[in-house]
Structure formats: structure tokens, C-alpha cells
Amino acid sequence: MSLPFVVRPREGTGGADAAGGGVPGRGRRPAVLDVLSPFIDDPDVSDVFVNGAQGLFVDRGAGPRRADGWCAGEDEVRDLAVHLIGAGGRHIDDATPCVDVRLEGGIRVHAVLPPISPEGTLISLRIPRLGTPTLDDLAATGMFDRGAQRALEQLVAGRANLLVSGAAGAGKTTLLAALLSAAPAHERIVTIEDVAELRLSHPHHARLEARQANLEGAGEIALARLVREALRMRPDRLVVGECRGAEVRELLSALNTGHDGGAGTVHANGLGEVATRLEALGALAGLTDHALARQVTSAIDVVLHVERSAAARRLAGAGRPRLAATGRLEIIPVDLEEVAHR
């Protein structure tokens, strides 16, 4: 592949190690990422966006900012998208114009081709800031204080079923990985993800990743099926990286049948919106609001909500699921340390 892209490296970010990628904890990476190395090797960068020929933007914690010195035409950006998706073992073309993959080293790539993206090929890269985060690591970054850390450790040790909520990029996966890394070493953790992102500091971690349909529309293995398969693998902790559809029914059913210590994440902009989001997912799985409420209140012990500000990602609150007087689900804010001591 020719690489006609023009980038102007910032001081101190050039000269990435071609074999290892130059960033601690990120491991080896495909050569196609070399054109993006000035940004990927910057430890402050969490996201990189290429908006066709319109430019490249990077997020260093204060929102996306245009990168000076980047120059690429639409054909070049499309070529980059095809090679990035190919490096992740998947295929993107006009018949399959939207694809999500994980590259070696943990970088997640999402690409969309025209005409789905009318202004040109769109590429989004999520770059892990910590290789295998621990609760100590996150406390050091200011996500929570030491009191909250002790409470989180107690919840994990007590095998509480946890749901981590937050907006995109708020740190849900990062917090979930740290929580699971705190589980006892003798436990078997089975994680199920659409695109495998969870990287744990744990000796017994089995990963399952969903598979998209091939060009003929066959061969898809969805998250809901993987949850059922995981139950046959004798997990001590069953985890769904992100609940976004019918798999929420299988996860809740599993956690209601003796699989303590499980966890998952869900998109929500606030703790008070988690109930509405779960009801929407439950509807996709054929659950009524009342049935969903009963499932969640018996399956989930604590909801942890994370938020992202210009300064940092932080644990913004905790809540307990409860049946409202109407029979629907509601999430009641609670003091995390009090809940952990019960």
C-alpha cells in the first residue's frame, strides 16, 4: 500500500518503534497505522477521527481538535479505511459500508464509506490510554477517591452484579476492566463483546467476540447467542462488554440464575436515564417494561455511572435498581461506600 498522506509530526512524537508501536501497554500494531503514529503515540490522545478529505481531528481530553499538517484526498482516506479494517480481519466495501474492528494492541477502528457518509469516508479510532488498567491506576488519574476505590473493591470481593453506565467515551470499558482485574485470581472470567476491547490484568480471562455476517449474509454470531454459549463455559463471572440489544435479556437471565459477580455496560447520559435505556433494550428483546423491571431489580445490585469532563473521566455516582409504584424500573442514587458495607 502506498502511503501518500502528509503529516507533520509534533516534537517528541515521531520515531515510533515499527515493531512495538512506541506506547507502553499498546503492544504491536499493523504497519498501516504508521501514517497515524504522530497521534497514536501521543499518550494524551484517546481518539482520532478522519473526516474524508475534510481533515483529521484528535481528542486529548478536551474534545476533538483539528490536526495541522494532515492532508489526504477521499480516495486515500477510503484506501486507509479498507486497509485498517482488513488489518482487523474484516472486510469493508459498498455492500458492507459500516464496519467495526479491534486491531492488535487494543485500538478500535470504526469506518463508514459513502454514500452512507455523504461527505466522504469516515474513520474513528479509539486508542486505549492504559494497557491493563487497575483500580489503583484509575484512582491515580482522579476517576474516584480512595474511599470509593475501597468500596469498589468490596463490591467485587462480595460478588455484586454491576452495571456500568455512561456516555460514549466516558470510561465505561476502562472502569469495567479495572473492576474485573480486581477479581480473585482463581476465578474464571468470560467476557462477551461486539468488538473485543476489555483487557484485564487477570490470569483467567476467556474472551468471546461477535462475528458479522459474510458477503452472502451468512455466518453471523450475535451477542445474544454468545451469552448462551458462555453459560456452557462454566464462568465464575459472566460479562457483556456493552448491552445494546436483545442480549440484555440473556445477561439478566444468567445473572438471575446464580451467576453472581457478573457485569456489563450500557450507554446512558445520566444515572436517571439508565432505566429508560434498559427499557428500550428490553423492548428489543421482547420484554415489557414491567418484566424488564423485575429482571433488573433481581439481577443487578449496583449501577455505577461515569462521566467525562474537560479535565478527566470520573465516577459520577452510584444507584440501586428498584421497582417504582407503577411497576416500572427506577434507579435510586445511593452512597457507594454505604452500599459496599452492607
Coordinates of C-alpha atoms in Angstrom, one line a residue, residues 97-257:
P97 CA -20.1 0.1 4.2
C98 CA -20.0 0.2 8.0
V99 CA -17.6 -2.0 10.0
D100 CA -16.1 -2.0 13.5
V101 CA -12.9 -3.9 14.3
R102 CA -10.2 -4.2 17.0
L103 CA -6.6 -4.1 16.0
E104 CA -3.7 -5.9 17.7
G105 CA -2.7 -3.7 20.6
G106 CA -6.3 -2.8 21.5
I107 CA -7.0 0.1 19.1
R108 CA -10.6 0.1 18.0
V109 CA -11.5 1.2 14.5
H110 CA -14.8 2.1 13.0
A111 CA -15.2 3.1 9.3
V112 CA -18.1 4.2 7.2
L113 CA -18.0 4.5 3.4
P114 CA -20.1 6.8 1.1
P115 CA -22.9 7.1 0.3
I116 CA -23.7 6.2 3.9
S117 CA -21.4 9.1 4.8
P118 CA -22.2 11.6 2.1
E119 CA -19.2 13.9 2.7
G120 CA -16.6 11.1 2.4
T121 CA -15.2 8.2 4.2
L122 CA -15.2 8.4 8.0
I123 CA -12.7 6.7 10.2
S124 CA -12.8 6.7 14.0
L125 CA -10.1 5.3 16.2
R126 CA -10.4 4.7 19.9
I127 CA -7.0 4.4 21.5
P128 CA -6.6 2.7 24.9
R129 CA -4.9 5.0 27.3
L130 CA -4.0 2.3 29.8
G131 CA -2.9 -1.2 28.7
T132 CA -4.5 -3.2 31.6
P133 CA -5.9 -0.6 34.0
T134 CA -6.3 -1.4 37.7
L135 CA -8.4 0.4 40.3
D136 CA -5.1 1.9 41.6
D137 CA -4.4 3.3 38.2
L138 CA -7.8 4.9 37.9
A139 CA -7.6 6.4 41.4
A140 CA -4.3 7.9 40.4
T141 CA -5.9 9.6 37.4
G142 CA -8.7 11.1 39.6
M143 CA -11.6 8.9 38.4
F144 CA -12.5 8.3 42.1
D145 CA -11.0 8.8 45.5
R146 CA -9.5 6.2 47.8
G147 CA -12.8 5.8 49.7
A148 CA -14.7 5.0 46.6
Q149 CA -11.9 2.6 45.5
R150 CA -12.2 0.6 48.7
A151 CA -16.0 0.5 48.2
L152 CA -15.5 -0.8 44.6
E153 CA -13.0 -3.4 45.8
Q154 CA -15.6 -4.6 48.4
L155 CA -18.3 -4.9 45.7
V156 CA -16.1 -7.0 43.6
A157 CA -15.0 -9.2 46.5
G158 CA -18.6 -9.6 47.5
R159 CA -19.5 -10.7 44.0
A160 CA -22.0 -8.0 43.4
N161 CA -23.6 -7.8 39.9
L162 CA -22.5 -4.5 38.5
L163 CA -23.8 -2.4 35.6
V164 CA -21.5 0.5 34.4
S165 CA -23.3 3.3 32.6
G166 CA -22.1 6.4 30.8
A167 CA -22.0 8.2 27.5
A168 CA -19.7 7.2 24.7
G169 CA -16.0 7.8 25.7
A170 CA -16.8 8.3 29.3
G171 CA -14.7 5.4 30.5
K172 CA -17.2 2.6 30.9
T173 CA -14.9 -0.1 29.4
T174 CA -11.9 1.2 31.3
L175 CA -13.7 1.1 34.7
L176 CA -15.2 -2.3 33.9
A177 CA -11.7 -3.7 33.1
A178 CA -10.3 -2.4 36.3
L179 CA -13.1 -3.9 38.3
L180 CA -12.7 -7.3 36.8
S181 CA -8.9 -7.1 37.3
A182 CA -9.6 -6.9 41.0
A183 CA -11.4 -10.3 41.0
P184 CA -9.7 -13.2 42.7
A185 CA -7.1 -14.9 40.6
H186 CA -8.7 -18.3 40.9
E187 CA -12.0 -17.2 39.2
R188 CA -12.8 -17.7 35.6
I189 CA -14.0 -14.6 33.8
V190 CA -15.8 -14.9 30.5
T191 CA -16.3 -11.7 28.6
I192 CA -18.6 -11.2 25.5
E193 CA -18.2 -8.2 23.3
D194 CA -19.2 -7.0 19.9
V195 CA -15.6 -5.9 19.3
A196 CA -13.3 -7.2 22.0
E197 CA -11.9 -4.3 23.9
L198 CA -11.7 -5.4 27.5
R199 CA -8.1 -6.1 28.5
L200 CA -7.7 -7.4 32.1
S201 CA -4.9 -7.8 34.5
H202 CA -6.2 -11.3 35.4
P203 CA -4.8 -14.8 34.9
H204 CA -8.0 -16.5 33.8
H205 CA -9.8 -14.4 31.2
A206 CA -11.7 -16.1 28.3
R207 CA -12.9 -13.7 25.5
L208 CA -15.7 -14.1 23.1
E209 CA -16.3 -11.7 20.2
A210 CA -19.3 -11.4 17.9
R211 CA -19.0 -12.1 14.2
Q212 CA -20.6 -10.2 11.4
A213 CA -22.3 -11.9 8.5
N214 CA -20.2 -12.6 5.4
L215 CA -20.8 -11.1 2.0
E216 CA -23.6 -13.6 1.4
G217 CA -25.3 -12.6 4.6
A218 CA -24.4 -15.8 6.4
G219 CA -22.3 -16.7 9.4
E220 CA -23.3 -14.0 11.9
I221 CA -22.9 -14.9 15.5
A222 CA -24.6 -12.2 17.6
L223 CA -24.0 -11.3 21.3
A224 CA -27.2 -12.9 22.4
R225 CA -26.0 -16.3 21.2
L226 CA -22.6 -15.8 22.7
V227 CA -24.1 -15.2 26.1
R228 CA -25.8 -18.5 25.8
E229 CA -22.6 -20.2 24.7
A230 CA -20.7 -18.6 27.6
L231 CA -23.0 -20.2 30.1
R232 CA -21.7 -23.6 28.9
M233 CA -18.1 -22.5 29.7
R234 CA -18.6 -22.5 33.5
P235 CA -17.8 -18.9 34.1
D236 CA -17.3 -17.6 37.6
R237 CA -18.1 -14.1 36.3
L238 CA -20.1 -13.5 33.1
V239 CA -19.6 -10.1 31.5
V240 CA -21.2 -8.4 28.5
G241 CA -18.9 -5.6 27.4
E242 CA -21.8 -3.5 26.2
C243 CA -25.6 -4.2 26.2
R244 CA -27.1 -2.6 23.1
G245 CA -29.8 -5.0 22.1
A246 CA -31.6 -8.3 22.7
E247 CA -28.5 -9.7 24.6
V248 CA -29.7 -7.8 27.7
R249 CA -32.4 -10.5 28.2
E250 CA -29.8 -13.3 28.2
L251 CA -27.5 -11.4 30.5
L252 CA -30.3 -10.6 33.0
S253 CA -31.5 -14.2 32.8
A254 CA -28.0 -15.5 33.6
L255 CA -27.5 -13.2 36.5
N256 CA -30.8 -14.3 37.9
T257 CA -29.8 -17.9 37.9

